[in-house]
Coordinates of C-alpha atoms in Angstrom, one line a residue:
M1 CA 97.2 132.3 -28.2
A2 CA 97.8 128.7 -29.2
K3 CA 101.4 129.2 -28.7
A4 CA 100.8 130.5 -25.1
K5 CA 98.6 127.5 -24.3
S6 CA 101.3 125.1 -25.4
I7 CA 103.8 126.9 -23.2
V8 CA 101.5 126.6 -20.2
K9 CA 100.9 122.9 -20.8
S10 CA 104.7 122.3 -21.1
F11 CA 105.2 124.2 -17.8
N12 CA 102.6 122.0 -16.1
R13 CA 104.4 118.9 -17.3
T14 CA 107.8 120.3 -16.1
N15 CA 106.4 121.6 -12.8
P16 CA 109.1 120.8 -10.1
W17 CA 106.4 120.0 -7.6
N18 CA 105.4 117.0 -9.6
G19 CA 108.9 115.6 -9.3
F20 CA 108.8 116.0 -5.5
T21 CA 105.5 114.2 -5.5
H22 CA 106.9 111.2 -7.4
L23 CA 110.0 111.1 -5.2
G24 CA 107.9 111.1 -2.1
S25 CA 105.8 108.2 -3.4
L26 CA 109.0 106.3 -4.3
I27 CA 110.4 106.8 -0.8
A28 CA 107.2 105.7 0.9
T29 CA 107.1 102.6 -1.3
L30 CA 110.7 101.7 -0.4
M31 CA 110.0 102.1 3.3
F32 CA 106.9 99.9 3.1
V33 CA 108.9 97.2 1.3
W34 CA 111.7 97.4 3.8
S35 CA 109.3 97.1 6.7
L36 CA 107.9 94.0 5.1
V37 CA 111.3 92.5 4.6
R38 CA 112.3 93.2 8.2
Q39 CA 109.0 91.8 9.5
Y40 CA 109.0 88.5 7.5
R41 CA 112.8 88.0 7.3
R42 CA 112.8 85.6 10.1
L43 CA 110.2 83.5 8.5
L44 CA 112.6 82.6 5.6
P45 CA 114.7 79.5 6.1
Y46 CA 118.3 80.2 7.2
Q47 CA 119.8 78.7 4.0
L48 CA 117.6 80.9 1.8
R49 CA 118.6 84.0 3.8
V50 CA 122.3 83.2 3.4
I51 CA 121.9 82.8 -0.4
L52 CA 119.9 86.0 -0.7
E53 CA 122.5 88.0 1.3
K54 CA 125.3 86.4 -0.7
Y55 CA 123.9 87.5 -4.1
C56 CA 122.8 90.9 -2.7
Q57 CA 126.4 91.5 -1.7
R58 CA 127.6 90.5 -5.2
A59 CA 125.0 92.7 -6.9
L60 CA 125.8 95.7 -4.7
P61 CA 129.0 96.8 -6.6
F62 CA 126.9 97.2 -9.8
V63 CA 124.6 99.6 -8.0
N64 CA 127.2 101.3 -5.6
P65 CA 130.6 101.9 -7.2
Y66 CA 132.2 103.1 -4.0
V67 CA 134.6 101.2 -1.7
Q68 CA 134.8 101.7 2.1
I69 CA 137.7 100.9 4.4
R70 CA 137.3 100.9 8.1
F71 CA 140.2 101.7 10.5
S72 CA 139.3 100.7 14.1
E73 CA 140.9 102.0 17.3
L74 CA 141.3 98.5 18.6
C75 CA 142.0 95.6 16.3
S76 CA 143.0 92.1 17.3
E77 CA 143.9 90.9 13.8
N78 CA 146.5 93.6 13.1
L79 CA 148.9 94.5 15.9
M80 CA 149.7 97.9 14.2
C81 CA 146.1 98.9 14.0
T82 CA 146.1 101.2 17.0
E83 CA 149.2 103.2 15.7
L84 CA 147.6 103.5 12.2
Y85 CA 144.4 104.9 13.9
S86 CA 146.5 107.4 15.8
D87 CA 148.2 108.6 12.6
I88 CA 144.8 109.0 10.8
E89 CA 143.4 110.9 13.8
S90 CA 146.4 113.3 13.7
Y91 CA 146.1 113.8 10.0
L92 CA 142.3 114.5 10.1
S93 CA 142.6 116.8 13.1
Y94 CA 144.9 119.0 11.1
H95 CA 142.8 119.0 7.9
S96 CA 139.3 119.0 9.4
S97 CA 139.1 122.3 11.3
T98 CA 138.1 124.2 8.1
Q99 CA 135.5 121.7 6.8
A100 CA 133.8 119.8 9.6
K101 CA 130.8 121.4 11.4
R102 CA 131.2 119.3 14.5
L103 CA 134.6 119.1 16.2
K104 CA 136.1 118.0 19.5
A105 CA 138.6 120.2 21.2
D106 CA 141.5 119.2 23.5
L107 CA 143.8 121.5 25.4
L108 CA 147.5 120.8 24.8
K109 CA 149.8 122.2 27.4
N110 CA 153.2 120.9 26.2
S111 CA 152.8 121.5 22.5
Q112 CA 153.2 124.4 20.0
S113 CA 149.5 124.6 19.3
K114 CA 147.4 125.2 22.4
L115 CA 144.2 123.7 21.0
A116 CA 143.8 120.4 19.1
L117 CA 140.7 119.8 17.1
S118 CA 139.5 116.4 15.9
V119 CA 136.4 115.1 14.0
D120 CA 133.4 114.4 16.2
S121 CA 131.4 111.2 15.9
S122 CA 129.1 110.7 12.9
E123 CA 130.8 113.7 11.1
E124 CA 132.0 113.4 7.5
I125 CA 134.7 115.5 5.8
A126 CA 136.0 115.4 2.2
D127 CA 139.6 115.2 1.2
E128 CA 141.4 115.4 -2.1
F129 CA 144.5 113.6 -3.4
Q130 CA 146.0 114.1 -6.9
G131 CA 142.6 115.3 -8.1
I132 CA 140.7 112.4 -6.6
K133 CA 137.9 113.2 -4.1
L134 CA 137.3 110.9 -1.1
W135 CA 135.5 111.1 2.2
W136 CA 136.4 110.4 5.8
A137 CA 133.7 109.6 8.5
C138 CA 134.1 109.0 12.3
G139 CA 131.9 106.6 14.3
K140 CA 131.6 104.4 17.3
T141 CA 130.6 100.8 17.9
M142 CA 130.0 98.9 21.1
S143 CA 132.6 96.3 21.9
S144 CA 132.8 93.7 24.7
T145 CA 136.2 93.2 26.4
G146 CA 135.4 89.7 27.5
S147 CA 133.9 90.6 30.9
P148 CA 130.1 90.8 31.1
S149 CA 130.3 94.0 33.2
L150 CA 132.9 95.8 31.0
H151 CA 131.8 97.2 27.7
N152 CA 133.6 99.9 25.8
K153 CA 132.8 102.1 22.8
T154 CA 135.4 101.5 20.1
R155 CA 136.0 104.4 17.8
Y156 CA 136.8 104.0 14.1
Y157 CA 137.3 106.0 10.9
R158 CA 135.7 105.0 7.6
L159 CA 137.3 106.0 4.3
T160 CA 135.0 106.0 1.1
F161 CA 136.3 106.4 -2.4
H162 CA 135.5 105.3 -6.0
K163 CA 136.5 101.7 -6.9
Q164 CA 138.5 102.8 -10.0
H165 CA 141.0 104.6 -7.7
R166 CA 141.6 101.6 -5.4
D167 CA 145.3 101.1 -6.1
L168 CA 146.1 104.8 -5.8
I169 CA 144.2 105.2 -2.5
I170 CA 145.4 102.0 -0.8
G171 CA 149.0 102.6 -1.8
P172 CA 150.3 106.2 -2.2
Y173 CA 147.4 108.0 -0.4
L174 CA 147.4 105.9 2.8
S175 CA 151.2 106.2 2.9
H176 CA 150.8 110.0 2.6
V177 CA 148.3 110.0 5.5
M178 CA 150.5 108.0 7.8
K179 CA 153.6 110.0 7.0
E180 CA 151.9 113.4 7.5
G181 CA 150.1 112.1 10.6
K182 CA 153.3 111.1 12.3
A183 CA 154.9 114.5 11.4
I184 CA 151.9 116.3 13.0
K185 CA 152.2 114.1 16.1
V186 CA 155.8 115.1 16.5
R187 CA 154.9 118.8 16.1
N188 CA 152.1 118.6 18.6
R189 CA 153.6 116.0 20.8
Q190 CA 152.0 115.7 24.2
R191 CA 153.7 113.2 26.3
K192 CA 151.5 110.7 28.2
L193 CA 151.7 108.6 31.4
Y194 CA 150.0 105.3 30.9
T195 CA 148.8 102.7 33.4
N196 CA 147.3 99.3 32.8
N197 CA 143.6 98.7 33.6
G198 CA 143.2 95.0 32.9
P199 CA 144.4 94.2 29.4
F200 CA 144.2 97.9 28.3
W201 CA 146.2 101.0 28.8
K202 CA 144.7 104.2 30.2
H203 CA 146.6 107.5 30.1
V204 CA 146.8 111.0 31.5
V205 CA 149.0 113.9 30.4
F206 CA 152.5 113.6 31.7
E207 CA 153.6 116.9 33.3
H208 CA 156.4 116.0 35.7
P209 CA 159.0 118.8 35.7
A210 CA 162.0 116.7 36.8
N211 CA 165.3 117.1 34.8
F212 CA 168.9 116.1 35.3
E213 CA 169.9 119.6 36.3
T214 CA 167.9 119.4 39.4
L215 CA 168.6 115.7 40.3
A216 CA 170.5 115.3 43.6
L217 CA 173.4 113.3 42.1
E218 CA 177.2 113.6 42.0
A219 CA 178.4 115.3 38.8
K220 CA 180.3 112.2 37.6
Q221 CA 177.4 109.8 38.0
K222 CA 175.0 112.3 36.4
K223 CA 177.3 112.8 33.3
E224 CA 177.7 109.0 32.9
I225 CA 173.9 108.4 32.9
L226 CA 173.3 111.4 30.5
E227 CA 175.8 110.1 28.0
D228 CA 174.4 106.6 28.1
L229 CA 170.8 107.8 27.4
I230 CA 171.7 110.2 24.6
T231 CA 173.9 107.5 23.0
F232 CA 171.1 105.0 23.1
S233 CA 168.5 107.4 21.5
Q234 CA 170.9 108.0 18.5
A235 CA 171.9 104.4 18.0
E236 CA 169.1 103.0 15.8
E237 CA 171.5 102.1 12.9
Y238 CA 174.1 100.6 15.3
Y239 CA 171.5 98.3 16.9
A240 CA 170.3 97.2 13.5
K241 CA 173.9 96.5 12.4
I242 CA 174.8 94.3 15.4
G243 CA 171.4 92.5 15.2
R244 CA 169.9 93.6 18.5
A245 CA 166.5 95.0 19.4
W246 CA 166.6 98.7 19.9
K247 CA 165.9 98.7 23.7
R248 CA 167.9 99.1 26.9
G249 CA 167.3 98.0 30.4
Y250 CA 168.0 100.1 33.6
L251 CA 167.9 98.8 37.2
L252 CA 167.6 101.6 39.7
Y253 CA 168.2 100.4 43.3
G254 CA 168.8 102.0 46.6
P255 CA 167.1 102.9 49.9
P256 CA 163.6 104.5 49.9
G257 CA 163.7 108.3 49.2
T258 CA 166.8 108.3 47.0
G259 CA 165.1 109.6 43.9
K260 CA 164.4 106.5 41.8
S261 CA 160.9 107.7 40.6
T262 CA 162.3 111.2 39.9
M263 CA 165.1 109.7 37.9
I264 CA 162.6 107.9 35.6
A265 CA 160.7 111.2 35.1
A266 CA 164.0 113.0 34.2
M267 CA 164.8 110.2 31.7
A268 CA 161.4 110.7 30.0
N269 CA 161.8 114.5 29.9
L270 CA 165.3 114.3 28.5
L271 CA 164.4 111.9 25.6
N272 CA 160.8 113.2 25.1
Y273 CA 159.4 109.7 25.8
D274 CA 156.0 108.5 27.1
I275 CA 155.9 106.4 30.3
Y276 CA 154.1 103.1 30.7
D277 CA 153.7 102.4 34.4
L278 CA 153.1 98.6 34.5
E279 CA 151.3 97.2 37.6
L280 CA 152.0 93.5 37.5
T281 CA 149.5 92.6 40.2
S282 CA 146.6 93.6 37.9
V283 CA 147.9 91.5 35.0
K284 CA 145.9 88.3 34.7
D285 CA 148.5 86.0 33.1
N286 CA 151.5 85.9 30.7
A287 CA 149.3 86.3 27.6
E288 CA 147.8 89.5 28.9
L289 CA 151.3 90.7 29.8
R290 CA 152.4 90.1 26.2
K291 CA 149.3 91.9 24.9
L292 CA 150.2 95.0 27.0
L293 CA 153.7 94.9 25.7
I294 CA 152.5 94.8 22.1
E295 CA 150.3 97.9 22.6
T296 CA 153.1 100.1 23.8
T297 CA 154.6 102.5 21.4
S298 CA 158.1 103.5 20.3
K299 CA 159.8 106.3 22.2
S300 CA 158.6 105.1 25.6
V301 CA 159.8 104.1 29.0
I302 CA 158.2 100.9 30.4
V303 CA 158.5 101.0 34.2
I304 CA 157.9 98.4 36.9
E305 CA 158.4 100.0 40.3
D306 CA 159.3 98.0 43.4
I307 CA 159.8 94.8 41.3
D308 CA 160.6 92.8 44.5
C309 CA 157.1 93.7 45.9
S310 CA 155.0 93.5 42.7
L311 CA 154.7 89.7 42.5
D312 CA 156.3 86.7 44.3
L313 CA 158.7 86.1 41.5
T314 CA 162.0 85.8 43.4
G315 CA 161.6 82.6 45.4
K316 CA 159.4 80.3 43.3
R317 CA 162.3 78.0 42.4
K318 CA 163.1 77.4 46.1
Q319 CA 159.4 77.1 47.0
T320 CA 159.1 74.3 44.4
K321 CA 161.8 72.3 46.1
V322 CA 160.2 72.8 49.6
K323 CA 156.9 71.6 48.3
Q324 CA 158.5 68.4 47.0
E325 CA 160.3 67.7 50.3
V326 CA 157.8 68.7 52.9
E327 CA 154.2 67.3 52.7
V328 CA 151.8 69.7 54.2
P329 CA 148.6 68.1 55.5
K330 CA 145.5 69.1 53.5
L331 CA 143.0 70.9 55.5
P332 CA 139.3 70.7 54.7
K333 CA 138.1 73.5 52.5
L334 CA 135.5 75.8 53.8
T335 CA 132.6 76.2 51.5
R336 CA 131.7 79.7 50.6
P337 CA 128.7 81.1 48.7
K338 CA 129.3 81.2 45.0
Y339 CA 128.3 84.8 44.7
L340 CA 131.1 85.7 47.2
T341 CA 133.7 83.6 45.5
D342 CA 133.0 85.1 42.1
R343 CA 133.5 88.6 43.4
E344 CA 137.0 87.8 44.9
P345 CA 139.8 89.1 42.7
K346 CA 141.9 86.2 41.3
P347 CA 145.6 86.4 41.9
S348 CA 147.9 87.1 39.0
Q349 CA 149.2 84.1 37.1
V350 CA 152.3 86.0 35.7
T351 CA 155.4 83.8 36.1
L352 CA 159.1 84.6 36.2
S353 CA 159.4 83.0 32.7
G354 CA 156.7 85.3 31.4
L355 CA 158.3 88.4 32.8
L356 CA 161.7 87.4 31.4
N357 CA 160.2 86.9 27.9
F358 CA 158.5 90.3 28.4
I359 CA 161.9 91.9 28.9
D360 CA 164.1 90.0 26.5
G361 CA 162.0 87.6 24.5
I362 CA 161.1 87.7 20.8
W363 CA 158.0 89.8 21.4
S364 CA 160.1 92.5 23.1
A365 CA 161.5 93.4 19.7
C366 CA 158.2 94.3 18.1
K367 CA 158.8 98.0 18.7
G368 CA 162.0 100.0 18.8
E369 CA 163.5 102.8 20.9
R370 CA 162.2 101.7 24.3
L371 CA 163.7 101.8 27.8
I372 CA 162.7 99.1 30.4
V373 CA 163.3 100.3 33.9
F374 CA 163.0 98.3 37.2
T375 CA 163.2 99.9 40.6
T376 CA 163.8 98.1 43.9
N377 CA 164.9 98.8 47.5
H378 CA 166.3 95.3 47.9
V379 CA 168.4 94.3 44.9
K380 CA 169.6 91.1 46.6
K381 CA 166.1 89.7 46.7
L382 CA 165.8 89.7 42.9
D383 CA 166.4 86.6 40.9
P384 CA 169.8 86.8 39.1
A385 CA 168.2 85.8 35.8
L386 CA 166.0 88.9 36.0
I387 CA 168.7 91.5 36.4
R388 CA 171.6 90.0 34.4
K389 CA 173.4 92.0 31.7
G390 CA 171.4 91.9 28.5
R391 CA 168.1 92.3 30.4
M392 CA 169.0 95.1 32.8
D393 CA 172.0 96.5 30.9
K394 CA 172.9 99.2 33.3
H395 CA 172.7 99.1 37.1
I396 CA 172.4 102.5 38.8
E397 CA 172.8 102.7 42.5
L398 CA 171.0 105.7 44.1
S399 CA 172.4 105.9 47.6
Y400 CA 172.3 108.4 50.5
C401 CA 172.8 112.1 49.9
S402 CA 176.4 113.3 49.5
F403 CA 177.5 116.9 50.2
E404 CA 177.7 117.6 46.4
A405 CA 174.1 116.4 46.0
F406 CA 173.1 118.6 49.0
K407 CA 174.5 121.7 47.3
T408 CA 172.3 120.9 44.3
L409 CA 169.3 120.7 46.5
A410 CA 170.2 123.9 48.3
K411 CA 170.4 125.7 44.9
N412 CA 167.1 124.2 43.8
Y413 CA 165.1 124.9 46.9
L414 CA 166.8 128.0 48.4
M415 CA 168.7 129.5 45.4
L416 CA 171.9 129.3 47.4
D417 CA 175.3 128.6 45.9
D418 CA 177.1 129.0 49.2
H419 CA 176.4 129.8 52.9
Q420 CA 178.3 130.0 56.1
L421 CA 176.5 126.9 57.5
F422 CA 177.5 124.7 54.5
G423 CA 180.8 123.7 56.2
K424 CA 179.2 122.5 59.4
I425 CA 176.5 120.7 57.4
G426 CA 179.2 118.9 55.4
L427 CA 181.0 117.7 58.5
L428 CA 177.7 116.4 60.0
M429 CA 176.9 114.6 56.7
K430 CA 180.2 112.7 56.9
Q431 CA 179.1 111.3 60.3
T432 CA 175.6 110.1 59.4
K433 CA 173.4 109.1 56.5
M434 CA 170.3 110.9 55.2
T435 CA 168.4 110.5 52.0
P436 CA 167.8 113.3 49.5
A437 CA 164.1 113.2 50.3
E438 CA 164.7 113.8 54.0
I439 CA 167.1 116.7 53.2
A440 CA 164.7 118.2 50.7
E441 CA 161.9 118.2 53.3
H442 CA 164.1 120.4 55.6
L443 CA 165.0 122.7 52.7
M444 CA 161.4 123.3 51.7
P445 CA 160.5 126.8 52.7
K446 CA 157.9 126.9 55.5
T447 CA 157.3 130.7 55.4
L448 CA 156.8 133.4 52.8
P449 CA 159.1 135.0 51.9
P450 CA 161.4 131.9 52.4
D451 CA 164.1 132.2 55.0
P452 CA 167.2 130.1 54.1
Q453 CA 168.6 130.5 57.6
V454 CA 165.6 128.8 59.1
C455 CA 165.7 125.9 56.6
L456 CA 169.4 125.3 57.1
N457 CA 169.1 125.4 60.9
S458 CA 166.3 122.9 60.7
L459 CA 168.5 120.6 58.6
M460 CA 171.5 121.0 61.1
Q461 CA 169.3 120.1 64.0
S462 CA 168.1 116.9 62.2
L463 CA 171.7 116.0 61.3
E464 CA 172.9 116.6 64.9
A465 CA 170.1 114.4 66.2
A466 CA 171.0 111.6 63.7
V467 CA 174.7 111.8 64.8
E468 CA 173.7 111.6 68.4
R469 CA 171.5 108.6 67.8
A470 CA 174.4 106.9 66.0
R471 CA 176.7 107.6 68.9
L472 CA 174.3 106.1 71.4
K473 CA 174.0 103.1 69.2
V474 CA 177.7 102.7 69.1
G475 CA 177.9 103.0 72.9
E476 CA 175.3 100.3 73.3
T477 CA 177.2 98.1 71.0
I478 CA 180.4 98.6 72.9
I479 CA 178.7 97.9 76.2
K480 CA 177.2 94.8 74.9
N481 CA 180.5 93.6 73.4
T482 CA 182.2 94.4 76.8
E483 CA 179.7 92.3 78.7
I484 CA 180.2 89.4 76.2
T485 CA 183.9 89.6 76.6
A486 CA 183.6 89.5 80.4
I487 CA 181.4 86.4 80.2
V488 CA 183.9 84.7 77.9
E489 CA 186.8 85.5 80.3
E490 CA 184.8 84.0 83.2
T491 CA 184.2 80.9 81.1
K492 CA 187.9 80.6 80.4
E493 CA 188.8 80.8 84.1
E494 CA 186.2 78.2 84.9
N495 CA 187.6 75.9 82.2
K496 CA 191.2 76.4 83.5
G497 CA 190.1 75.5 87.0
S498 CA 188.2 72.3 85.9
T499 CA 190.9 71.0 83.5
G500 CA 194.0 72.0 85.4
H501 CA 196.0 73.1 82.2
T502 CA 195.7 75.8 79.6
G503 CA 195.4 73.5 76.6
L504 CA 191.8 74.4 76.1
Q505 CA 191.4 77.6 74.2
I506 CA 188.2 79.4 73.4
Q507 CA 187.7 81.5 70.3
T508 CA 185.4 84.5 70.6
A509 CA 183.8 86.7 68.1
L510 CA 185.4 90.1 67.7
P511 CA 183.3 93.1 68.6
L512 CA 181.3 94.3 65.7
A513 CA 182.1 97.6 64.0
A514 CA 180.1 100.7 65.0
G515 CA 176.7 100.8 63.2
E516 CA 176.7 97.1 62.1
Q517 CA 173.8 94.8 63.0
H518 CA 174.1 91.5 64.8
D519 CA 172.9 88.8 62.5
K520 CA 173.6 86.1 65.0
E521 CA 174.4 86.1 68.7
P522 CA 178.1 85.7 69.5
S523 CA 179.0 82.1 70.2
T524 CA 181.9 80.3 71.8
K525 CA 183.5 77.3 70.2
P526 CA 186.1 75.2 72.0
V527 CA 189.1 74.2 70.0
V528 CA 191.6 71.7 71.3
S529 CA 195.2 72.7 70.6
D530 CA 198.0 70.4 69.6
D531 CA 200.1 71.1 72.7

């Protein structure tokens, strides 16, 4: 019996409920102390608070032997921070699907795996490297972009590990994460179309189906562009050898509707590049333009469409001279309410010098394997410094549709390699000009099932009407030149009658060729002969 009583007493002493009771009391005490600290913290002098925090931080490693590293999505101190965050995200999305309880799912249309899983906010997963255990956690913080009305949530990943493995984690492990993350991104590559929203890029999935097989170009020009692009994409060692940044500029120019935007999409699809569509009018100044350039990635096409219309960059040198010569009287400024003035969008302060540095300056070499593409309808309006060789290395003219390009369009839209109307259409195309966009509109089927005969007849009627308009224009030009010639002859006769000799000769402008525009009215200029 005595032995049984001793067993009962020992059981009472080791009762697990007693342990929970003590733990609860300890937690309650700590919460009470913490509430007191928070309540009376502000009553302490600032210097004393700084000293306490300093020594608490020093004492923390003795209590907590773990080290934490934070990888933010946006980081102003390290320009490569965003790319590192992307590599970590790809790595964890591949390794977290079997461990994490809360995941985010994204649908990938242009990748091998149809569904991409990533760690949700406030979720923690464990990882192991060379027998060492460590933990990843995902979170969000509020960050201000500088504007009082614009606040974003910045995402981050936090890595936790024991301090005795610091060298192994910071060196080999993080290199392993970056390398594997890049490989996963290549396997699950989903190309993106970016546009700038203030100093930041926003993106959507790029799904344009354009390719060089369907482009309405002549075979010789198409082959030349293809070879140039493929050669560039495989020339990393060559560019490093000659000491040049691995980038190339393309200037696409020609009338509206000749396929400049489609050409850019075909370039991106051929090389599997992302597209950054830069809107210069929404860029505040040169510093913001440089920031946007830094945040672009490798394997990308940076596009500025209609460069002659984006900003007034082409005539600033001439305008400066005019301002120095002509003094414009200052008009009294109209006072407007401040709340209306603050709401007005400020014009962009991007200069020609800033844009030139963007294309070919030191900062343009911060990333490799990039194409910079400008498009314009009026190439002569651009400053020569903007499009010289070395900045815009290759100039590609996209002109009106040729018969060879028409056959490509007919095959794309109507699945026709030949037709009895092709001969007539070819003759009409030699007599007039029409863009690929205009021809494609006529070849687009208007009924189901599509009727090629109807589409080709529609195109022929449009071409015949264009030829007729050209003939009328030529007739009007001939009549106008005939009238001018008659007036000149009358003037000669009058001059002969008034002078009494034929020594006074008059030079007249020759009739303009058919289809050309009159830049100036024909003028007569008397020239005195030596006779």
